[in-house]
Coordinates of C-alpha atoms and ligand atoms in Angstrom, one line a residue:
M1 CA 13.1 -111.6 45.9
E2 CA 12.0 -110.1 42.9
D3 CA 10.0 -106.6 43.9
G4 CA 10.1 -107.9 47.6
G5 CA 13.3 -106.9 49.0
S6 CA 14.7 -106.2 45.3
G7 CA 16.9 -103.3 46.3
K8 CA 14.3 -100.9 44.3
V9 CA 12.9 -97.8 46.4
V10 CA 9.2 -96.8 45.8
V11 CA 7.6 -94.0 47.5
L12 CA 4.2 -92.8 47.9
V13 CA 4.2 -89.3 48.8
D14 CA 0.7 -88.3 49.8
M15 CA -0.6 -84.9 50.9
D16 CA -2.3 -84.1 53.9
C17 CA -6.0 -83.2 53.8
F18 CA -5.4 -81.8 50.5
Y19 CA -8.4 -79.5 49.7
V20 CA -8.1 -78.1 53.3
Q21 CA -4.4 -77.2 53.0
V22 CA -5.4 -75.7 49.6
E23 CA -8.1 -73.7 51.0
K24 CA -6.1 -72.7 54.1
R25 CA -3.1 -71.5 51.8
L26 CA -6.0 -69.2 50.1
H27 CA -7.0 -67.8 53.3
P28 CA -4.3 -68.0 55.9
E29 CA -7.1 -66.2 58.7
L30 CA -8.1 -70.1 58.7
K31 CA -4.6 -71.3 59.8
D32 CA -4.6 -73.5 63.0
K33 CA -8.3 -73.6 63.0
P34 CA -10.4 -76.9 62.6
C35 CA -12.0 -76.7 59.4
A36 CA -13.6 -79.0 56.7
I37 CA -14.6 -78.4 52.8
V38 CA -18.0 -79.2 51.7
Q39 CA -19.7 -79.6 48.5
Y40 CA -22.2 -77.2 48.6
N41 CA -26.3 -78.3 48.7
K42 CA -28.9 -76.9 50.2
W43 CA -29.5 -80.2 52.5
Q44 CA -28.1 -79.8 55.6
G45 CA -25.3 -77.6 54.6
G46 CA -23.9 -79.4 51.9
S47 CA -21.5 -82.9 52.1
I48 CA -18.1 -82.8 53.4
I49 CA -15.1 -84.2 51.4
A50 CA -12.0 -83.2 53.5
V51 CA -11.3 -82.5 57.1
D52 CA -8.4 -81.4 58.5
Y53 CA -6.6 -83.1 61.4
E54 CA -7.7 -80.5 64.2
A55 CA -11.6 -81.2 63.1
R56 CA -10.8 -85.0 63.2
K57 CA -10.3 -84.9 66.8
Y58 CA -13.8 -84.0 67.6
G59 CA -14.9 -86.9 65.5
V60 CA -15.6 -85.3 62.2
K61 CA -15.1 -86.9 58.9
R62 CA -15.8 -87.4 55.3
S63 CA -19.5 -88.5 54.2
L64 CA -20.9 -85.9 57.4
K65 CA -23.4 -83.2 56.4
G66 CA -22.2 -79.7 57.2
K67 CA -24.8 -79.7 60.0
E68 CA -23.8 -82.6 61.8
A69 CA -19.9 -81.2 61.6
K70 CA -21.1 -78.3 63.2
E71 CA -22.8 -80.4 65.9
K72 CA -19.5 -82.4 66.6
C73 CA -17.2 -79.4 66.5
P74 CA -19.0 -76.0 66.9
G75 CA -16.0 -74.2 66.1
I76 CA -15.3 -75.7 62.8
H77 CA -15.3 -73.7 59.7
L78 CA -17.0 -75.0 56.8
V79 CA -15.2 -73.7 53.7
Q80 CA -17.4 -74.3 50.2
V81 CA -15.8 -76.1 46.9
P82 CA -15.9 -72.9 44.8
E83 CA -18.3 -73.1 41.8
K84 CA -18.4 -71.9 38.5
R85 CA -21.0 -72.8 35.7
R86 CA -23.2 -73.8 38.5
K87 CA -20.9 -76.5 39.1
A88 CA -17.9 -77.6 41.7
D89 CA -14.7 -75.7 40.1
L90 CA -11.5 -77.5 41.2
S91 CA -9.2 -75.7 39.6
N92 CA -7.5 -74.7 42.5
Y93 CA -7.2 -77.7 43.6
R94 CA -5.7 -78.9 40.3
K95 CA -3.3 -75.8 40.2
A96 CA -2.0 -77.0 43.9
S97 CA -1.5 -80.6 42.8
G98 CA 0.6 -79.3 40.0
E99 CA 2.9 -77.2 41.9
V100 CA 3.8 -80.2 43.9
M101 CA 4.4 -82.7 41.1
K102 CA 6.6 -79.9 39.3
V103 CA 8.5 -80.1 43.3
L104 CA 8.6 -84.0 42.9
S105 CA 10.1 -84.4 39.2
G106 CA 12.9 -82.1 40.6
F107 CA 14.1 -85.4 42.8
T108 CA 13.2 -88.3 40.3
S109 CA 12.5 -88.6 36.6
V110 CA 10.5 -91.6 37.4
I111 CA 6.9 -90.5 38.8
E112 CA 3.3 -91.5 38.7
R113 CA 0.7 -89.4 39.5
A114 CA -1.9 -91.7 41.4
S115 CA -4.4 -89.2 42.1
I116 CA -4.8 -85.5 42.4
D117 CA -2.9 -85.7 45.8
E118 CA -0.5 -88.7 45.3
A119 CA 2.3 -89.9 43.6
F120 CA 4.4 -92.9 43.3
L121 CA 8.5 -92.0 43.1
D122 CA 11.1 -94.7 41.9
L123 CA 13.9 -93.4 43.9
T124 CA 16.1 -96.7 43.7
E125 CA 18.8 -94.1 41.3
P126 CA 18.8 -90.9 43.4
V127 CA 19.4 -93.6 46.6
K128 CA 22.4 -95.5 44.8
D129 CA 23.9 -92.0 43.8
Y130 CA 23.6 -90.6 47.3
I131 CA 25.2 -94.2 48.7
N132 CA 27.7 -93.8 46.0
S133 CA 29.1 -90.1 47.3
N134 CA 28.2 -90.5 51.3
S135 CA 29.2 -92.8 53.9
F136 CA 26.5 -94.7 55.6
D137 CA 25.8 -94.6 59.6
S138 CA 22.6 -95.9 60.6
L139 CA 22.8 -94.6 63.9
E140 CA 23.4 -90.7 62.6
F141 CA 20.7 -91.5 60.5
H142 CA 18.6 -92.3 63.2
A143 CA 18.8 -89.3 65.2
D144 CA 17.8 -87.3 62.0
L145 CA 14.7 -89.2 61.2
K146 CA 12.7 -87.9 63.7
S147 CA 9.7 -88.1 61.7
T148 CA 10.0 -91.7 60.2
H149 CA 8.4 -94.5 61.6
V150 CA 9.2 -98.6 60.9
A151 CA 6.2 -100.3 60.5
G152 CA 6.2 -103.4 62.9
C153 CA 8.5 -101.6 65.3
N154 CA 7.6 -100.0 68.2
D155 CA 8.3 -96.0 68.4
D156 CA 11.3 -95.1 70.8
D157 CA 9.2 -93.5 73.5
D158 CA 6.2 -95.9 72.8
T159 CA 4.5 -95.9 76.2
H160 CA 1.2 -98.1 75.0
K161 CA 3.6 -101.3 74.3
D162 CA 2.7 -104.4 77.1
D163 CA 5.0 -106.9 78.5
C164 CA 3.7 -109.3 75.7
D165 CA 4.5 -107.2 72.8
L166 CA 7.7 -108.8 70.9
R167 CA 8.3 -106.7 68.7
I168 CA 11.7 -104.4 68.8
S169 CA 12.0 -100.8 68.8
R170 CA 12.6 -98.8 65.8
G171 CA 16.0 -97.6 67.4
D172 CA 17.0 -101.3 67.8
W173 CA 15.8 -102.0 63.6
F174 CA 18.1 -98.9 62.9
K175 CA 20.9 -100.5 64.9
S176 CA 20.5 -103.7 63.5
S177 CA 19.8 -103.1 60.1
C178 CA 22.6 -104.1 57.7
S179 CA 21.3 -105.8 55.0
S180 CA 21.7 -103.6 51.7
D181 CA 18.0 -103.5 51.2
E182 CA 17.3 -102.0 54.7
R183 CA 20.0 -99.5 54.1
V184 CA 18.5 -97.9 50.9
L185 CA 15.3 -98.1 52.6
I186 CA 17.2 -95.9 55.5
V187 CA 18.5 -93.6 52.7
A188 CA 15.3 -93.2 51.1
A189 CA 14.2 -92.0 54.1
I190 CA 16.5 -89.2 54.4
L191 CA 16.0 -88.1 50.9
V192 CA 12.0 -88.1 51.4
Q193 CA 12.5 -86.0 54.4
R194 CA 14.2 -83.6 51.9
I195 CA 11.3 -83.8 49.6
R196 CA 9.0 -83.3 52.1
E197 CA 10.6 -80.3 53.6
T198 CA 11.2 -78.8 50.0
I199 CA 7.3 -79.0 49.2
L200 CA 6.6 -77.5 52.6
N201 CA 8.6 -74.8 51.9
E202 CA 8.2 -73.9 48.4
V203 CA 4.3 -74.9 48.1
G204 CA 3.3 -74.5 51.8
F205 CA 1.7 -78.1 52.1
T206 CA 2.8 -80.9 54.5
C207 CA 2.3 -84.4 53.2
S208 CA 3.0 -88.1 54.6
A209 CA 4.8 -90.7 52.7
G210 CA 5.5 -94.4 52.6
I211 CA 8.7 -96.0 52.2
S212 CA 9.3 -99.1 50.5
H213 CA 10.1 -101.7 47.7
N214 CA 6.9 -101.8 45.6
K215 CA 3.8 -99.9 45.2
M216 CA 1.7 -101.9 47.5
L217 CA 4.1 -101.7 50.1
A218 CA 4.9 -97.9 49.7
K219 CA 0.7 -97.3 50.0
L220 CA 0.3 -99.0 52.7
A221 CA 2.8 -97.5 54.6
A222 CA 1.9 -94.0 53.9
G223 CA -1.1 -94.4 55.4
M224 CA 0.1 -95.5 58.7
H225 CA 1.4 -92.6 60.1
K226 CA -0.3 -89.2 59.2
P227 CA -0.2 -86.1 58.9
N228 CA 3.3 -85.1 58.4
Q229 CA 5.1 -88.2 58.8
Q230 CA 6.9 -90.8 57.0
T231 CA 6.9 -94.9 57.3
I232 CA 9.3 -97.4 56.4
L233 CA 8.0 -100.6 55.5
P234 CA 11.1 -103.0 55.4
Q235 CA 10.8 -106.8 53.6
S236 CA 11.8 -108.1 56.8
Q237 CA 8.8 -106.6 58.7
V238 CA 5.9 -107.8 56.1
D239 CA 4.7 -110.5 58.1
V240 CA 4.7 -108.6 61.6
V241 CA 2.7 -106.1 60.0
F242 CA 0.0 -108.3 57.6
S243 CA -0.5 -110.3 60.7
T244 CA -2.3 -107.5 61.8
T245 CA -3.3 -105.7 58.4
L246 CA -6.8 -106.1 57.3
L247 CA -7.4 -107.2 53.8
K248 CA -9.2 -103.9 53.0
K249 CA -6.5 -101.7 53.8
V250 CA -4.4 -103.2 51.3
R251 CA -4.4 -101.5 47.8
H252 CA -6.7 -103.4 45.4
L253 CA -8.4 -105.4 47.9
G254 CA -10.6 -102.6 49.4
G255 CA -13.9 -103.3 47.6
K256 CA -15.3 -106.7 46.2
L257 CA -12.5 -108.8 45.6
G258 CA -11.3 -108.5 49.4
E259 CA -14.7 -109.3 50.6
Q260 CA -14.7 -112.1 48.5
V261 CA -11.6 -113.5 50.0
Q262 CA -12.6 -112.8 53.4
D263 CA -15.9 -114.5 52.8
K264 CA -14.4 -117.8 50.7
L265 CA -11.3 -118.5 53.6
K266 CA -12.9 -117.0 56.4
I267 CA -10.1 -114.8 57.3
E268 CA -9.5 -111.3 57.8
C269 CA -5.9 -110.0 57.9
V270 CA -3.5 -110.2 54.8
G271 CA -0.9 -112.2 56.6
Q272 CA -3.4 -115.3 57.2
L273 CA -3.1 -115.7 53.2
Q274 CA 0.2 -117.0 53.8
E275 CA -1.8 -120.4 55.2
Y276 CA -2.7 -121.3 51.8
S277 CA -0.8 -122.9 49.0
L278 CA -0.6 -121.5 45.4
K279 CA -2.8 -124.2 44.3
V280 CA -5.3 -123.7 46.5
L281 CA -5.8 -120.0 45.5
Q282 CA -5.3 -120.5 42.1
E283 CA -8.6 -123.1 42.3
K284 CA -10.7 -120.7 44.3
F285 CA -9.5 -117.1 42.9
G286 CA -8.1 -118.2 39.2
L287 CA -4.9 -118.6 37.8
K288 CA -3.7 -114.8 38.0
T289 CA -5.7 -113.9 40.8
G290 CA -4.3 -117.0 42.9
S291 CA -0.9 -116.1 42.0
W292 CA -1.3 -112.4 42.7
L293 CA -2.8 -113.0 46.4
Y294 CA -0.1 -115.4 46.8
E295 CA 2.5 -113.0 46.2
L296 CA 0.7 -110.2 47.6
C297 CA 0.4 -111.6 51.4
R298 CA 4.4 -112.3 51.1
G299 CA 4.7 -108.6 50.3
I300 CA 5.7 -109.0 46.4
C301 CA 4.0 -106.8 43.7
H302 CA 5.5 -106.6 40.4
E303 CA 3.1 -103.3 39.4
K304 CA 5.2 -100.8 37.7
I305 CA 5.7 -97.0 38.4
S306 CA 4.0 -95.9 34.8
N307 CA 6.2 -92.7 34.7
R308 CA 3.3 -90.0 34.2
I309 CA 2.9 -86.9 36.0
I310 CA 0.3 -85.2 33.3
T311 CA -3.0 -86.6 33.1
K312 CA -3.6 -88.7 30.1
S313 CA -7.3 -87.5 29.6
I314 CA -8.7 -84.1 30.9
G315 CA -12.7 -84.5 32.0
C316 CA -15.2 -83.0 33.5
G317 CA -18.8 -84.2 34.8
K318 CA -21.7 -83.7 36.4
N319 CA -24.6 -85.7 38.4
F320 CA -28.1 -85.0 38.0
P321 CA -29.3 -87.3 40.8
G322 CA -33.3 -87.8 41.7
P323 CA -35.5 -84.8 41.1
S324 CA -32.5 -82.9 39.3
K325 CA -32.1 -85.4 36.7
L326 CA -32.3 -84.3 32.6
K327 CA -35.6 -85.2 30.9
T328 CA -35.4 -82.2 28.6
A329 CA -33.4 -81.6 25.4
K330 CA -33.2 -78.1 26.6
A331 CA -31.7 -79.2 29.8
V332 CA -29.4 -81.4 28.1
K333 CA -28.2 -79.0 25.7
Y334 CA -27.7 -76.1 28.6
W335 CA -25.3 -78.4 30.3
L336 CA -23.5 -79.6 27.5
E337 CA -22.9 -76.2 26.8
Q338 CA -21.4 -75.8 30.5
L339 CA -19.3 -78.6 30.5
S340 CA -18.1 -77.9 27.1
R341 CA -17.1 -74.7 28.2
E342 CA -15.3 -76.0 31.1
L343 CA -13.5 -78.5 29.3
V344 CA -12.3 -76.3 26.3
E345 CA -11.1 -73.5 29.1
R346 CA -9.2 -76.4 30.5
L347 CA -7.8 -77.9 27.1
E348 CA -6.6 -74.5 26.4
E349 CA -4.8 -74.1 29.8
D350 CA -3.2 -77.4 29.2
M351 CA -2.2 -76.7 25.7
T352 CA -0.1 -73.7 26.8
E353 CA 1.3 -75.8 29.9
N354 CA 2.4 -79.1 28.2
T355 CA 2.3 -78.2 24.3
R356 CA -0.1 -80.9 23.2
Q357 CA -3.2 -81.2 21.7
A358 CA -6.6 -83.7 22.8
Q359 CA -8.1 -85.4 19.3
S360 CA -10.7 -87.3 21.0
I361 CA -13.6 -86.5 23.1
T362 CA -16.0 -89.6 24.8
V363 CA -18.9 -88.8 26.4
H364 CA -20.5 -90.8 28.9
F365 CA -23.9 -90.7 30.2
L366 CA -26.2 -92.7 32.7
P367 CA -29.8 -93.1 31.5
E368 CA -31.8 -93.8 34.5
G369 CA -32.5 -97.0 35.3
Q370 CA -29.1 -98.5 33.7
A371 CA -26.5 -100.1 35.7
S372 CA -23.7 -98.7 33.4
S373 CA -23.4 -95.5 31.9
V374 CA -22.9 -95.2 27.7
A375 CA -19.8 -93.9 26.1
R376 CA -19.2 -92.6 22.7
T377 CA -16.1 -91.1 21.2
F378 CA -15.7 -88.6 18.2
A379 CA -12.8 -86.8 16.8
L380 CA -11.8 -83.7 18.1
P381 CA -10.0 -81.2 15.2
S382 CA -10.1 -78.2 17.3
Y383 CA -10.6 -76.8 20.6
N384 CA -14.3 -75.5 19.5
T385 CA -17.3 -75.5 22.1
S386 CA -20.0 -75.8 19.8
L387 CA -18.5 -78.7 17.8
I388 CA -18.3 -80.6 21.5
V389 CA -22.0 -79.6 22.2
N390 CA -22.9 -80.8 18.9
N391 CA -21.3 -84.2 18.7
S392 CA -22.0 -85.0 22.3
W393 CA -25.6 -84.3 22.0
N394 CA -25.9 -86.4 18.6
A395 CA -24.3 -89.2 20.6
I396 CA -26.7 -88.8 23.8
N397 CA -29.7 -88.5 21.5
K398 CA -28.7 -91.3 19.3
G399 CA -27.9 -93.4 22.6
H400 CA -31.0 -92.9 24.4
K401 CA -34.2 -92.6 22.5
P402 CA -36.8 -89.5 23.3
V403 CA -40.4 -90.2 23.6
T404 CA -40.9 -87.6 21.0
N405 CA -39.2 -86.5 18.3
E406 CA -39.7 -82.8 17.7
E407 CA -36.3 -81.6 18.1
S408 CA -37.1 -78.5 20.4
H409 CA -39.1 -80.6 22.7
L410 CA -37.8 -83.6 23.3
T411 CA -38.4 -85.3 26.4
W412 CA -37.5 -88.8 27.8
T413 CA -39.6 -91.1 29.9
T414 CA -36.3 -91.9 31.9
G415 CA -34.1 -88.9 32.5
I416 CA -30.2 -88.8 32.4
L417 CA -28.0 -88.7 35.7
N418 CA -25.1 -88.3 34.8
I419 CA -23.0 -86.8 32.2
H420 CA -18.8 -86.8 31.7
L421 CA -16.9 -85.7 28.7
S422 CA -13.3 -86.5 28.5
A423 CA -10.7 -85.3 26.2
G424 CA -8.0 -87.8 25.6
K425 CA -5.4 -89.1 22.7
F426 CA -3.1 -86.0 23.4
V427 CA -0.6 -85.2 20.2
Q428 CA 2.4 -83.5 21.1
C429 CA 2.9 -80.5 19.2
G430 CA 4.1 -76.8 18.7
K431 CA 1.5 -73.8 18.6
G432 CA 0.7 -73.2 15.1
H433 CA 1.1 -76.4 13.3
M434 CA -1.6 -78.7 15.0
K435 CA -3.1 -81.1 12.8
S436 CA -6.3 -83.2 13.7
L437 CA -6.4 -86.9 13.8
L438 CA -8.3 -87.3 10.7
Q439 CA -5.9 -84.9 8.7
L440 CA -3.1 -87.4 10.1
M441 CA -4.7 -90.5 9.7
S442 CA -4.9 -89.5 5.7
S443 CA -1.3 -88.4 5.3
D444 CA 2.1 -90.5 5.5
Q445 CA 3.3 -87.5 7.6
E446 CA 5.2 -88.4 10.6
C447 CA 3.4 -87.0 14.3
S448 CA 5.1 -86.6 17.2
F449 CA 3.0 -88.3 20.0
V450 CA 3.2 -87.7 23.8
S451 CA 4.2 -91.0 24.8
A452 CA 1.7 -90.8 28.2
S453 CA -1.3 -91.1 25.8
S454 CA 0.2 -93.6 24.1
S455 CA 1.8 -95.9 26.3
H456 CA 0.1 -98.9 25.6
S457 CA -2.5 -101.1 23.6
S458 CA -4.6 -99.2 21.7
I459 CA -7.3 -101.7 22.7
I460 CA -6.6 -103.6 26.0
T461 CA -8.9 -106.3 26.8
G462 CA -9.8 -107.2 30.3
K463 CA -7.1 -110.2 30.3
E464 CA -4.5 -107.7 29.0
V465 CA -5.3 -105.1 32.1
T466 CA -4.1 -108.1 34.6
Q467 CA -1.4 -108.6 32.5
M468 CA -0.2 -105.2 32.5
T469 CA -1.3 -104.6 36.7
L470 CA 0.0 -108.3 37.5
C471 CA 2.3 -110.2 35.1
K472 CA 4.3 -108.1 32.9
E473 CA 5.7 -111.0 31.0
E474 CA 2.6 -112.2 29.6
R475 CA 1.6 -109.0 27.7
E476 CA 3.4 -110.2 24.8
D477 CA -0.6 -111.1 24.1
A478 CA -1.5 -107.5 23.5
V479 CA -3.6 -107.3 20.3
L480 CA -3.1 -103.9 19.2
T481 CA 0.4 -101.9 19.8
T482 CA 1.7 -98.3 19.9
T483 CA 5.0 -98.3 18.4
P484 CA 7.5 -100.7 19.6
T485 CA 9.9 -98.2 19.7
I486 CA 8.6 -96.5 23.0
T487 CA 10.1 -98.4 25.8
E488 CA 8.5 -98.0 29.2
Q489 CA 11.1 -95.8 30.3
D490 CA 10.2 -93.3 27.8
Q491 CA 6.9 -93.1 28.5
S492 CA 5.3 -89.5 29.0
L493 CA 8.2 -87.3 29.3
E494 CA 9.7 -88.1 26.3
T495 CA 7.8 -87.8 22.7
S496 CA 8.0 -90.2 20.1
S497 CA 8.0 -89.8 16.5
M498 CA 5.6 -92.3 15.0
N499 CA 3.2 -92.5 11.8
I500 CA -0.7 -92.4 13.1
T501 CA -1.8 -95.1 11.1
K502 CA 0.6 -97.8 12.7
F503 CA -0.5 -96.1 15.7
F504 CA -3.8 -98.2 14.9
T505 CA -2.2 -101.1 12.9
P506 CA -2.7 -104.4 14.3
I507 CA 1.2 -106.1 14.8
K508 CA 0.3 -109.1 15.8
R509 CA -2.8 -110.4 14.5
K510 CA -4.1 -111.1 11.0
G511 CA -7.7 -110.2 9.3
S512 CA -9.8 -107.4 9.3
L513 CA -10.3 -105.0 12.1
E514 CA -13.8 -106.1 12.5
T515 CA -12.6 -109.4 12.7
Q516 CA -10.5 -108.6 15.4
L517 CA -13.1 -107.0 17.2
D518 CA -15.3 -109.8 17.5
R519 CA -12.3 -112.0 18.7
N520 CA -11.7 -109.2 21.3
A521 CA -15.4 -108.9 22.3
K522 CA -15.5 -112.5 22.7
R523 CA -12.0 -112.5 25.1
R524 CA -13.6 -109.7 26.9
E525 CA -16.8 -111.7 27.7
V526 CA -14.7 -114.2 29.4
V527 CA -12.4 -112.2 31.4
L528 CA -14.1 -109.2 32.3
E529 CA -15.9 -110.7 35.2
E530 CA -12.9 -111.8 37.0
I531 CA -11.0 -108.6 36.1
K532 CA -13.6 -106.6 37.5
G533 CA -13.1 -108.5 41.2
T534 CA -9.4 -108.9 40.8
L535 CA -9.3 -105.0 40.2
E536 CA -11.5 -103.6 42.7
S537 CA -10.4 -99.9 44.2
D538 CA -10.0 -99.4 46.9
D539 CA -9.3 -95.7 46.8
D540 CA -12.5 -93.3 46.9
T541 CA -10.6 -90.4 45.6
I542 CA -13.0 -88.4 43.0
I543 CA -10.4 -89.2 39.9
D544 CA -9.7 -93.0 40.9
N545 CA -12.7 -94.5 40.1
Q546 CA -11.4 -96.2 37.0
F547 CA -12.4 -99.7 37.7
E548 CA -16.1 -99.3 37.2
A549 CA -17.5 -100.8 33.9
V550 CA -18.9 -98.6 31.2
L551 CA -21.5 -99.8 28.6
C552 CA -20.0 -99.2 25.3
S553 CA -22.2 -97.6 22.7
E554 CA -20.5 -99.1 19.7
C555 CA -20.5 -102.6 20.4
G556 CA -23.0 -103.0 23.6
E557 CA -20.0 -104.5 25.7
E558 CA -19.0 -103.7 29.4
V559 CA -15.5 -101.7 29.5
L560 CA -13.8 -101.0 32.5
K561 CA -13.3 -97.1 32.7
F562 CA -9.5 -97.8 32.9
V563 CA -9.2 -99.1 29.3
L564 CA -12.2 -97.2 28.2
E565 CA -10.2 -94.7 26.1
E566 CA -8.1 -97.4 24.4
H567 CA -11.6 -99.3 23.6
M568 CA -13.1 -96.1 22.2
D569 CA -9.6 -95.5 20.1
Y570 CA -10.4 -98.8 18.5
H571 CA -13.7 -98.5 17.3
F572 CA -12.7 -94.9 16.2
A573 CA -9.9 -96.3 14.1
L574 CA -12.6 -98.8 12.7
S575 CA -14.6 -96.2 11.5
L576 CA -11.7 -94.0 10.0
D577 CA -10.7 -97.4 8.2
K578 CA -13.9 -97.6 7.1
D579 CA -14.6 -93.9 5.9
S580 CA -10.9 -94.6 3.9
Q581 CA -12.1 -97.5 2.2
I582 CA -15.5 -94.9 1.1
N583 CA -13.5 -92.4 -0.2
Ligands
DCP601 N1 -11.8 -86.0 47.6 C1 -13.1 -85.6 46.9 N2 -14.2 -86.5 47.3 C2 -13.9 -87.8 47.8 C3 -12.4 -88.2 48.4 C4 -11.5 -87.2 48.2 O1 -13.2 -84.8 46.7 N3 -14.6 -89.1 48.2 C5 -10.6 -85.0 47.7 C6 -10.6 -84.0 48.6 C7 -9.5 -84.6 49.6 C8 -8.5 -85.0 48.4 O2 -9.3 -85.5 47.2 O3 -9.0 -83.5 50.3 C9 -7.5 -86.3 48.3 O4 -8.1 -87.0 49.1 P1 -7.3 -87.9 50.0 O5 -8.3 -89.4 50.2 O6 -6.2 -88.3 50.1 O7 -7.8 -87.3 51.7 P2 -7.2 -85.9 52.1 O8 -6.0 -85.5 51.3 O9 -8.2 -85.3 52.3 O10 -7.0 -86.5 53.4 P3 -5.9 -87.3 54.3 O11 -4.8 -86.6 54.8 O12 -6.5 -88.8 54.9 O13 -5.1 -88.0 52.8

């Protein structure tokens, strides 16, 4: 069964209470003490964003206020997120995340960094190598794999099972597991145990892991036993597991789509979806979502591991809620200055580490009273704070008309609630010969691209997002594409030489860029609603909120954050195209 039990081995590694572990490493005196991380604000001791497992025993959880946590667990140590330039400074957590990713990359070349503390690994090849060079004895493994659970099976020493419990024990599963798909998962568990031990020894953090045949099952399994444990979810146990798994626990069903499925079908668990035919699911949820649900409830998921360990974009932002909203030019410029400095600092570090340079900046801002933020993109010829401040200011000023027009006293009747700067479109380059995108666009010279930033279509419509995620074979419909020589396997770790003009050149459609933009706009309108429902994120980590819609100030359309970078590239290419015609 393709991607169900296909011999493919997919693992999700998820760090345990990540920020707390990072702080405890920095402050060893906190070891073994209940601890939580607070994003400080004056009200009730700030909001908790991470809690260790000791404090969880007392009922402390994320979203409580520091004061409430103290009431529940008087011995708790509350550590504040460090601050720099009057905003949260996450650099320690990012560095620690980089250390973990480095360890992981020693075990396989196919890794997708899924969030600050999670990564998907494709261990298919390492498992094959292991099987080829070692004898296989599942009983021997069984004894070794003490921190390994098998989803849907009772643990060997499970004292909670009652007489009606028909599930087999973990030990019996190991004894009877003789199919090749089950064997590869057992071998994978051995490797994952080693990976986790190496992370602990080299970086000092514990983590948990899910081991299965695809991303959806691996993610689900990883959350089943934490902290410092791992869970195998074999295809043969999917029906047992799904019979009690709530819809919202499954990747992409944690949001609106999950609610819709629950409401329309009056079901609670994923397994209940199996009662509906493909036709019925397609009638109720549309062709793609229907097929996706039909496969998902049978444990099938075609989502690729995108092979990326460095981020596609680097961003920083700040919320200005309630009375702190920004209403004057002075305030906006002050914060643009702070954000730009932080961004430049991080971009410079990134340049040293990854020898790449960002070529564009997107500024997002959320005017009060608007449901979606507004976004604009501009070129970034060099890492220059003033340039970023000025261009961002122009973008905001253009998109949010002031009450008075005297530059120094600009005020708005409605304030700005959030500003976010995001640098992207990275170009791989050796130090000393960086070229700006504009220079490259106007020359025929070849340039090297980090394929992480050029891994798929330059502009991707909502429909194409579904295609990328759910239905690979239909991706042929892409409107613009990166160089056809970049294969998915090449992405991110290798570079590819290509001409920048080709990067933005439509290969499938004829007609002007404007005509294509119109066509894309129409297509997006049709599919946006469906996509928003389909790809609702169930993950609330700070960097995973990619399924929100943002208003593009260039064409006035709503675009998912997930594809914003590509969308902005398109406008950017359009403006450069116009410029080159004028010149
Ligand atoms: N985080 C955050 N704000 C959120 C959620 C998470 O700042 N709303 C940060 C703090 C977490 C880190 O991201 O330590 C990773 O988030 P996880 O959801 O993976 O949670 P933890 O790693 O803290 O705990 P667990 O062991 O349950 O995975």
